[in-house]
mmCIF file of C-alpha atoms and ligand atoms in Angstrom:
data_model
loop_
_atom_site.group_PDB
_atom_site.id
_atom_site.type_symbol
_atom_site.label_atom_id
_atom_site.label_comp_id
_atom_site.label_asym_id
_atom_site.label_seq_id
_atom_site.Cartn_x
_atom_site.Cartn_y
_atom_site.Cartn_z
ATOM 1 C CA MET S 1 0.000 0.000 0.000
ATOM 2 C CA PRO S 2 1.349 3.498 -0.828
ATOM 3 C CA LYS S 3 2.374 5.542 2.215
ATOM 4 C CA CYS S 4 1.385 9.176 2.566
ATOM 5 C CA LEU S 5 2.648 11.790 5.031
ATOM 6 C CA ILE S 6 0.447 14.821 5.679
ATOM 7 C CA VAL S 7 2.330 17.643 7.391
ATOM 8 C CA PHE S 8 0.282 20.619 8.523
ATOM 9 C CA PHE S 9 0.280 23.444 11.020
ATOM 10 C CA SER S 10 -2.840 23.906 13.091
ATOM 11 C CA GLN S 11 -3.125 26.108 16.138
ATOM 12 C CA GLY S 12 -6.922 26.347 16.278
ATOM 13 C CA GLY S 13 -7.660 22.818 15.032
ATOM 14 C CA THR S 14 -9.392 23.573 11.721
ATOM 15 C CA THR S 15 -6.444 22.659 9.472
ATOM 16 C CA GLY S 16 -6.052 19.491 11.554
ATOM 17 C CA ARG S 17 -9.702 18.563 11.029
ATOM 18 C CA ILE S 18 -9.411 18.984 7.267
ATOM 19 C CA ALA S 19 -6.126 17.023 7.278
ATOM 20 C CA ALA S 20 -7.854 14.149 9.100
ATOM 21 C CA SER S 21 -10.695 14.101 6.546
ATOM 22 C CA ILE S 22 -8.263 14.114 3.626
ATOM 23 C CA ALA S 23 -6.473 11.213 5.348
ATOM 24 C CA GLN S 24 -9.772 9.311 5.509
ATOM 25 C CA GLY S 25 -10.251 9.832 1.784
ATOM 26 C CA LEU S 26 -6.743 8.587 1.053
ATOM 27 C CA ALA S 27 -7.281 5.595 3.341
ATOM 28 C CA ALA S 28 -10.463 4.784 1.405
ATOM 29 C CA GLY S 29 -8.214 4.784 -1.674
ATOM 30 C CA ASN S 30 -5.993 2.160 0.018
ATOM 31 C CA HIS S 31 -3.262 4.464 1.291
ATOM 32 C CA VAL S 32 -1.572 4.342 4.674
ATOM 33 C CA VAL S 33 -1.517 7.862 6.091
ATOM 34 C CA ASP S 34 0.513 9.508 8.864
ATOM 35 C CA LEU S 35 -0.498 12.970 10.087
ATOM 36 C CA HIS S 36 1.874 15.435 11.704
ATOM 37 C CA ASN S 37 1.144 18.867 13.177
ATOM 38 C CA LEU S 38 4.266 21.075 13.010
ATOM 39 C CA LYS S 39 3.482 22.550 16.402
ATOM 40 C CA GLU S 40 4.525 19.176 17.878
ATOM 41 C CA GLY S 41 8.019 19.539 16.384
ATOM 42 C CA LEU S 42 9.631 18.202 13.244
ATOM 43 C CA PRO S 43 7.812 15.456 11.296
ATOM 44 C CA PRO S 44 9.295 12.163 10.131
ATOM 45 C CA ASP S 45 11.504 12.098 7.038
ATOM 46 C CA PRO S 46 9.289 12.465 3.940
ATOM 47 C CA GLY S 47 11.797 10.257 2.114
ATOM 48 C CA ALA S 48 10.142 7.261 3.804
ATOM 49 C CA TYR S 49 6.807 8.097 2.129
ATOM 50 C CA ASP S 50 5.442 7.826 -1.411
ATOM 51 C CA ILE S 51 3.262 10.957 -1.210
ATOM 52 C CA LEU S 52 3.636 14.206 0.725
ATOM 53 C CA GLY S 53 0.712 16.512 1.579
ATOM 54 C CA ILE S 54 1.115 19.955 3.138
ATOM 55 C CA GLY S 55 -1.681 21.813 4.920
ATOM 56 C CA THR S 56 -1.454 25.438 5.938
ATOM 57 C CA PRO S 57 -3.678 28.112 7.420
ATOM 58 C CA ALA S 58 -3.327 31.601 5.962
ATOM 59 C CA TYR S 59 -1.473 33.914 8.331
ATOM 60 C CA ASN S 60 -1.349 37.493 7.103
ATOM 61 C CA PHE S 61 -2.037 36.398 3.524
ATOM 62 C CA ARG S 62 0.897 34.004 3.468
ATOM 63 C CA ALA S 63 1.812 30.591 4.809
ATOM 64 C CA PRO S 64 2.908 30.965 8.457
ATOM 65 C CA PHE S 65 6.671 31.050 9.035
ATOM 66 C CA ILE S 66 6.619 27.634 10.706
ATOM 67 C CA VAL S 67 5.288 26.131 7.443
ATOM 68 C CA ALA S 68 7.572 28.212 5.221
ATOM 69 C CA ASP S 69 10.601 27.112 7.263
ATOM 70 C CA TYR S 70 9.639 23.459 7.023
ATOM 71 C CA LEU S 71 9.234 23.749 3.258
ATOM 72 C CA LYS S 72 12.609 25.448 2.972
ATOM 73 C CA ARG S 73 14.281 22.599 4.856
ATOM 74 C CA LEU S 74 12.672 19.860 2.744
ATOM 75 C CA PRO S 75 15.110 17.790 0.715
ATOM 76 C CA ALA S 76 14.708 17.547 -3.086
ATOM 77 C CA LEU S 77 11.454 15.747 -3.856
ATOM 78 C CA SER S 78 12.583 14.469 -7.281
ATOM 79 C CA GLY S 79 9.132 13.944 -8.790
ATOM 80 C CA LYS S 80 7.441 12.708 -5.601
ATOM 81 C CA PRO S 81 3.631 13.171 -5.756
ATOM 82 C CA VAL S 82 2.621 16.091 -3.527
ATOM 83 C CA PHE S 83 -0.593 17.920 -2.684
ATOM 84 C CA ALA S 84 -1.502 21.028 -0.726
ATOM 85 C CA PHE S 85 -4.487 22.509 1.085
ATOM 86 C CA MET S 86 -5.101 25.890 2.643
ATOM 87 C CA LEU S 87 -7.467 27.131 5.346
ATOM 88 C CA GLU S 88 -8.609 30.763 5.335
ATOM 89 C CA GLY S 89 -10.863 32.809 7.544
ATOM 90 C CA ALA S 90 -11.716 35.170 4.711
ATOM 91 C CA TYR S 91 -9.028 35.909 2.119
ATOM 92 C CA GLY S 92 -6.047 33.587 2.173
ATOM 93 C CA GLY S 93 -4.060 35.624 -0.335
ATOM 94 C CA ASP S 94 -0.861 33.829 -1.323
ATOM 95 C CA ALA S 95 -0.848 31.225 1.478
ATOM 96 C CA GLY S 96 -1.769 28.326 -0.809
ATOM 97 C CA ASN S 97 0.462 29.661 -3.592
ATOM 98 C CA ASP S 98 3.427 29.829 -1.188
ATOM 99 C CA VAL S 99 3.091 26.128 -0.419
ATOM 100 C CA ARG S 100 2.477 25.042 -4.000
ATOM 101 C CA ARG S 101 5.407 27.090 -5.305
ATOM 102 C CA ALA S 102 7.755 25.780 -2.609
ATOM 103 C CA LEU S 103 6.769 22.177 -3.350
ATOM 104 C CA ALA S 104 7.237 22.736 -7.080
ATOM 105 C CA ALA S 105 10.649 24.338 -6.450
ATOM 106 C CA LYS S 106 11.689 21.204 -4.555
ATOM 107 C CA GLY S 107 10.692 19.052 -7.528
ATOM 108 C CA GLY S 108 7.372 17.743 -6.191
ATOM 109 C CA LYS S 109 4.736 16.641 -8.712
ATOM 110 C CA GLU S 110 1.429 18.274 -7.762
ATOM 111 C CA MET S 111 -1.535 15.917 -7.482
ATOM 112 C CA GLY S 112 -4.065 18.156 -5.771
ATOM 113 C CA TYR S 113 -4.829 21.556 -4.274
ATOM 114 C CA GLU S 114 -7.872 22.708 -2.305
ATOM 115 C CA ARG S 115 -8.858 25.617 -0.078
ATOM 116 C CA TYR S 116 -11.356 25.645 2.777
ATOM 117 C CA HIS S 117 -12.805 28.105 5.269
ATOM 118 C CA GLY S 118 -11.636 27.789 8.882
ATOM 119 C CA ALA S 119 -12.856 29.681 11.969
ATOM 120 C CA ASP S 120 -10.751 32.841 12.154
ATOM 121 C CA TYR S 121 -9.478 33.387 15.687
ATOM 122 C CA PHE S 122 -7.158 36.190 14.640
ATOM 123 C CA LEU S 123 -6.885 38.375 17.733
ATOM 124 C CA GLY S 124 -7.002 41.655 15.801
ATOM 125 C CA TYR S 125 -10.464 40.810 14.450
ATOM 126 C CA LEU S 126 -11.709 39.382 17.741
ATOM 127 C CA LYS S 127 -10.703 42.579 19.533
ATOM 128 C CA HIS S 128 -12.477 44.501 16.828
ATOM 129 C CA GLY S 129 -15.615 42.443 17.579
ATOM 130 C CA TYR S 130 -15.631 40.022 14.631
ATOM 131 C CA LEU S 131 -15.251 36.284 14.331
ATOM 132 C CA LEU S 132 -15.096 35.353 10.642
ATOM 133 C CA SER S 133 -16.153 31.935 9.360
ATOM 134 C CA PRO S 134 -17.388 30.732 12.785
ATOM 135 C CA ASP S 135 -18.065 26.979 12.974
ATOM 136 C CA ALA S 136 -15.933 26.379 9.871
ATOM 137 C CA PRO S 137 -15.009 23.943 8.530
ATOM 138 C CA LYS S 138 -18.633 22.936 8.136
ATOM 139 C CA PRO S 139 -19.854 19.435 7.240
ATOM 140 C CA GLY S 140 -19.827 20.320 3.522
ATOM 141 C CA SER S 141 -16.111 21.166 3.701
ATOM 142 C CA ILE S 142 -15.346 18.055 5.721
ATOM 143 C CA ALA S 143 -17.053 15.922 3.057
ATOM 144 C CA ARG S 144 -15.224 17.829 0.306
ATOM 145 C CA ALA S 145 -11.912 17.158 2.054
ATOM 146 C CA GLU S 146 -12.603 13.427 2.191
ATOM 147 C CA GLN S 147 -13.468 13.478 -1.498
ATOM 148 C CA PHE S 148 -10.273 15.440 -2.168
ATOM 149 C CA GLY S 149 -8.269 12.686 -0.439
ATOM 150 C CA GLN S 150 -9.889 10.090 -2.694
ATOM 151 C CA GLU S 151 -9.186 12.219 -5.747
ATOM 152 C CA VAL S 152 -5.496 12.576 -4.784
ATOM 153 C CA ALA S 153 -5.287 8.801 -4.330
ATOM 154 C CA ALA S 154 -6.830 8.307 -7.790
ATOM 155 C CA CYS S 155 -4.436 10.806 -9.429
ATOM 156 C CA CYS S 156 -1.440 9.144 -7.775
ATOM 157 C CA ALA S 157 -2.707 5.871 -9.243
ATOM 158 C CA GLY S 158 -2.707 7.338 -12.761
ATOM 159 C CA LYS S 159 -5.881 9.426 -13.185
ATOM 160 C CA THR S 160 -5.218 12.685 -15.074
ATOM 161 C CA TYR S 161 -4.807 15.655 -12.737
ATOM 162 C CA ALA S 162 -6.339 18.946 -13.871
ATOM 163 C CA ARG S 163 -4.007 21.370 -12.136
ATOM 164 C CA PRO S 164 -5.854 24.483 -10.907
ATOM 165 C CA GLU S 165 -4.399 27.949 -11.521
ATOM 166 C CA TYR S 166 -2.596 29.657 -8.657
ATOM 167 C CA ASP S 167 -4.913 31.658 -6.404
ATOM 168 C CA PRO S 168 -5.238 35.313 -7.434
ATOM 169 C CA SER S 169 -2.782 37.565 -5.653
ATOM 170 C CA PRO S 170 -4.372 39.655 -2.876
ATOM 171 C CA ALA S 171 -5.271 43.336 -3.292
ATOM 172 C CA MET S 172 -2.601 46.008 -2.705
ATOM 173 C CA ILE S 173 -3.693 46.769 0.870
ATOM 174 C CA TYR S 174 -3.171 43.120 1.827
ATOM 175 C CA HIS S 175 0.350 43.271 0.362
ATOM 176 C CA LEU S 176 0.985 46.215 2.654
ATOM 177 C CA GLU S 177 -0.310 44.228 5.648
ATOM 178 C CA ARG S 178 1.920 41.366 4.644
ATOM 179 C CA PHE S 179 4.872 43.728 4.431
ATOM 180 C CA LEU S 180 4.143 45.205 7.858
ATOM 181 C CA THR S 181 4.236 41.715 9.365
ATOM 182 C CA ASN S 182 7.462 40.603 7.727
ATOM 183 C CA ARG S 183 10.141 38.724 9.615
ATOM 184 C CA PHE S 184 12.505 41.635 9.970
ATOM 185 C CA PHE S 185 9.902 43.780 11.718
ATOM 186 C CA ILE S 186 8.826 40.865 13.909
ATOM 187 C CA ARG S 187 12.359 40.119 15.091
ATOM 188 C CA GLN S 188 13.559 43.683 15.407
ATOM 189 C CA MET S 189 10.409 45.364 16.628
ATOM 190 C CA TYR S 190 7.220 43.466 17.493
ATOM 191 C CA SER S 191 8.871 40.606 19.388
ATOM 192 C CA ARG S 192 10.592 43.159 21.650
ATOM 193 C CA LEU S 193 7.211 44.715 22.370
ATOM 194 C CA LEU S 194 5.392 41.660 23.684
ATOM 195 C CA TRP S 195 4.679 42.657 27.219
ATOM 196 C CA VAL S 196 3.383 40.962 30.335
ATOM 197 C CA ASN S 197 1.619 42.784 33.138
ATOM 198 C CA ARG S 198 3.419 41.317 36.168
ATOM 199 C CA LYS S 199 0.580 42.237 38.528
ATOM 200 C CA LYS S 200 -2.088 40.488 36.475
ATOM 201 C CA CYS S 201 -0.037 37.408 35.455
ATOM 202 C CA ASN S 202 -0.566 34.437 37.769
ATOM 203 C CA ALA S 203 2.128 32.297 36.107
ATOM 204 C CA CYS S 204 -0.415 29.715 34.891
ATOM 205 C CA GLY S 205 1.932 28.706 32.050
ATOM 206 C CA ILE S 206 -0.792 28.566 29.360
ATOM 207 C CA CYS S 207 1.143 30.936 27.079
ATOM 208 C CA VAL S 208 4.315 28.861 27.422
ATOM 209 C CA LYS S 209 2.463 25.665 26.497
ATOM 210 C CA LEU S 210 0.615 27.227 23.565
ATOM 211 C CA CYS S 211 3.496 28.949 21.791
ATOM 212 C CA PRO S 212 4.050 26.950 18.573
ATOM 213 C CA THR S 213 7.625 28.165 18.136
ATOM 214 C CA ARG S 214 8.579 27.632 21.801
ATOM 215 C CA ASN S 215 9.397 31.307 21.944
ATOM 216 C CA ILE S 216 8.079 31.776 25.490
ATOM 217 C CA ARG S 217 9.981 30.533 28.508
ATOM 218 C CA GLU S 218 9.157 30.633 32.170
ATOM 219 C CA GLY S 219 11.025 33.519 33.752
ATOM 220 C CA LYS S 220 11.074 34.906 37.267
ATOM 221 C CA GLY S 221 8.263 33.449 39.379
ATOM 222 C CA GLY S 222 7.053 31.368 36.418
ATOM 223 C CA GLN S 223 5.996 34.449 34.468
ATOM 224 C CA PRO S 224 6.613 34.418 30.700
ATOM 225 C CA ARG S 225 9.765 35.649 29.012
ATOM 226 C CA PHE S 226 9.556 36.222 25.285
ATOM 227 C CA GLY S 227 12.304 35.424 22.781
ATOM 228 C CA ARG S 228 12.666 36.684 19.196
ATOM 229 C CA ASP S 229 11.203 33.691 17.382
ATOM 230 C CA CYS S 230 7.599 34.923 17.493
ATOM 231 C CA MET S 231 5.433 34.225 14.437
ATOM 232 C CA LEU S 232 2.671 36.667 15.405
ATOM 233 C CA CYS S 233 -0.023 34.060 15.952
ATOM 234 C CA PHE S 234 -1.072 35.957 19.113
ATOM 235 C CA SER S 235 -2.133 32.704 20.813
ATOM 236 C CA CYS S 236 -0.406 33.759 24.044
ATOM 237 C CA GLU S 237 -2.291 37.016 24.269
ATOM 238 C CA MET S 238 -5.558 35.546 23.007
ATOM 239 C CA LYS S 239 -5.688 32.668 25.469
ATOM 240 C CA CYS S 240 -4.394 34.490 28.546
ATOM 241 C CA PRO S 241 -7.119 34.079 31.194
ATOM 242 C CA GLN S 242 -5.837 37.161 33.044
ATOM 243 C CA ASP S 243 -5.555 39.476 30.010
ATOM 244 C CA ALA S 244 -1.983 39.952 31.216
ATOM 245 C CA ILE S 245 -0.234 39.903 27.818
ATOM 246 C CA ALA S 246 -0.199 42.817 25.399
ATOM 247 C CA SER S 247 1.272 42.992 21.901
ATOM 248 C CA PRO S 248 1.406 45.485 19.021
ATOM 249 C CA ILE S 249 -1.850 44.054 17.586
ATOM 250 C CA THR S 250 -3.790 46.683 19.531
ATOM 251 C CA TRP S 251 -1.624 49.548 18.290
ATOM 252 C CA PHE S 252 -3.378 52.499 16.758
ATOM 253 C CA MET S 253 -1.447 52.085 13.445
ATOM 254 C CA PHE S 254 -2.970 48.621 12.865
ATOM 255 C CA TRP S 255 -6.528 49.603 13.687
ATOM 256 C CA PRO S 256 -7.431 50.922 10.181
ATOM 257 C CA PHE S 257 -6.406 47.531 8.737
ATOM 258 C CA MET S 258 -8.661 45.693 11.189
ATOM 259 C CA VAL S 259 -11.550 47.990 10.301
ATOM 260 C CA TYR S 260 -10.910 47.606 6.561
ATOM 261 C CA ASN S 261 -10.523 43.815 6.648
ATOM 262 C CA THR S 262 -13.543 43.107 8.836
ATOM 263 C CA THR S 263 -15.713 45.561 6.890
ATOM 264 C CA GLN S 264 -14.749 43.891 3.607
ATOM 265 C CA ALA S 265 -15.375 40.410 4.963
ATOM 266 C CA SER S 266 -18.650 41.290 6.656
ATOM 267 C CA ARG S 267 -19.998 42.702 3.375
ATOM 268 C CA ASP S 268 -18.950 39.599 1.460
ATOM 269 C CA LEU S 269 -21.927 37.249 1.280
ATOM 270 C CA SER S 270 -19.675 34.209 0.891
ATOM 271 C CA ILE S 271 -18.093 34.784 4.307
ATOM 272 C CA GLU S 272 -20.067 34.171 7.458
ATOM 273 C CA HIS S 273 -19.381 36.261 10.534
ATOM 274 C CA VAL S 274 -20.638 36.797 14.073
ATOM 275 C CA ARG S 275 -20.118 39.755 16.389
ATOM 276 C CA VAL S 276 -18.100 38.819 19.469
ATOM 277 C CA VAL S 277 -16.480 40.075 22.615
ATOM 278 C CA HIS S 278 -13.064 38.725 23.520
ATOM 279 C CA GLU S 279 -11.985 38.872 27.150
ATOM 280 C CA ARG S 280 -9.872 36.816 29.526
ATOM 281 C CA GLY S 281 -9.010 34.234 26.890
ATOM 282 C CA ARG S 282 -12.622 33.655 25.860
ATOM 283 C CA THR S 283 -14.568 34.658 22.785
ATOM 284 C CA SER S 284 -18.299 35.138 23.370
ATOM 285 C CA VAL S 285 -20.784 35.624 20.575
ATOM 286 C CA VAL S 286 -22.957 38.692 21.023
ATOM 287 C CA LYS S 287 -24.813 38.720 17.723
ATOM 288 C CA THR S 288 -25.222 36.207 14.925
ATOM 289 C CA GLU S 289 -25.731 37.316 11.357
ATOM 290 C CA ALA S 290 -26.823 34.266 9.429
ATOM 291 C CA ARG S 291 -24.976 33.813 6.152
ATOM 292 C CA LYS S 292 -24.392 30.866 3.867
ATOM 293 C CA GLY S 293 -20.604 30.170 3.908
ATOM 294 C CA ASN S 294 -18.989 26.724 4.134
HETATM 295 C C1 LIG E 301 -2.328 35.208 13.209
HETATM 296 C C2 LIG E 301 -3.403 34.861 12.232
HETATM 297 C C3 LIG E 301 -3.390 35.421 10.969
HETATM 298 C C4 LIG E 301 -4.387 35.089 10.047
HETATM 299 N N1 LIG E 301 -4.348 35.644 8.796
HETATM 300 C C5 LIG E 301 -5.302 35.311 7.886
HETATM 301 C C6 LIG E 301 -5.291 35.852 6.581
HETATM 302 O O1 LIG E 301 -4.411 36.616 6.195
HETATM 303 N N2 LIG E 301 -6.289 35.522 5.738
HETATM 304 C C7 LIG E 301 -7.294 34.668 6.093
HETATM 305 O O2 LIG E 301 -8.173 34.385 5.279
HETATM 306 N N3 LIG E 301 -7.308 34.103 7.314
HETATM 307 C C8 LIG E 301 -6.347 34.409 8.215
HETATM 308 N N4 LIG E 301 -6.362 33.831 9.457
HETATM 309 C C9 LIG E 301 -7.372 32.825 9.748
HETATM 310 C C10 LIG E 301 -6.810 31.413 9.628
HETATM 311 O O3 LIG E 301 -6.132 31.210 8.423
HETATM 312 C C11 LIG E 301 -7.965 30.407 9.666
HETATM 313 O O4 LIG E 301 -8.793 30.725 10.710
HETATM 314 C C12 LIG E 301 -7.492 28.973 9.800
HETATM 315 O O5 LIG E 301 -8.621 28.141 9.708
HETATM 316 C C13 LIG E 301 -6.781 28.705 11.124
HETATM 317 O O6 LIG E 301 -6.285 27.398 11.112
HETATM 318 P P1 LIG E 301 -6.151 26.509 12.441
HETATM 319 O O7 LIG E 301 -7.514 26.497 13.095
HETATM 320 O O8 LIG E 301 -5.778 25.164 11.947
HETATM 321 O O9 LIG E 301 -5.106 27.123 13.279
HETATM 322 C C14 LIG E 301 -5.406 34.174 10.403
HETATM 323 C C15 LIG E 301 -5.414 33.623 11.683
HETATM 324 C C16 LIG E 301 -4.434 33.956 12.597
HETATM 325 C C17 LIG E 301 -4.459 33.322 13.958
#
């Protein structure tokens, strides 16, 4: 039986759920599948597998750095069948393209690409009162993912693959947002500005456990100390039950982007949203506006 490795990054669980459904589809097509979330560390050597799948959420209209770094480190794929999938809260921009291009550059032979909606727990939007694509992925997407897995299995077995075009590049303003969240700024500026309120922090350690890049260590009295390897996922700040962590996401200069993005998404009939309040690590829905979405 052909062996498939699916490597993905999932902080909120939606990319993981889609990965598991794709795995079911591949298994139905007689493949043995191993799943690996990059937040658990490095995956097994893809050389031991016949097929490699990569799943990514969109982070600031690109693939998150943890995924980009993994792709960079991959050895030459020399014609190995590969596939990719991307989760987006609203507009994924180049996230899927980043993965597909990196796999192609390594010599992978693309056998499938799909995109799905995933619940968007981006702290900037939550603080602005919006949760985009709540409850996603929905059952329709889960079923589509399983079908996608079967399709990949069929293409690897010789069925003709109709390669989709790359996703359209995002609008200019999203390029600017992407630029403002580039690695240089994160290392040299934002990561130095992560801040913990020592009076509020009760050293619960949640932020340390959640950080996907292991950038947070326990400092004096068990309170967090931040390094420079932040990837701006904001999980630490979002999940802090004491609201003790602050980051540049609430800065005045970013606010117009939050307003623009959430206004665009809330006017887009293909994207569901609910109004929320985010406090003490919890997101509570205050108003539901029923939309179709998937
Ligand atoms: C830090 C951060 C940045 C995000 N940036 C984007 C984005 O640029 N475009 C988009 O459509 N969704 C964006 N999202 C939403 C995620 O891509 C989406 O919710 C995805 O389903 C999350 O995957 P996960 O649940 O597996 O972690 C962002 C989410 C976070 C946390």
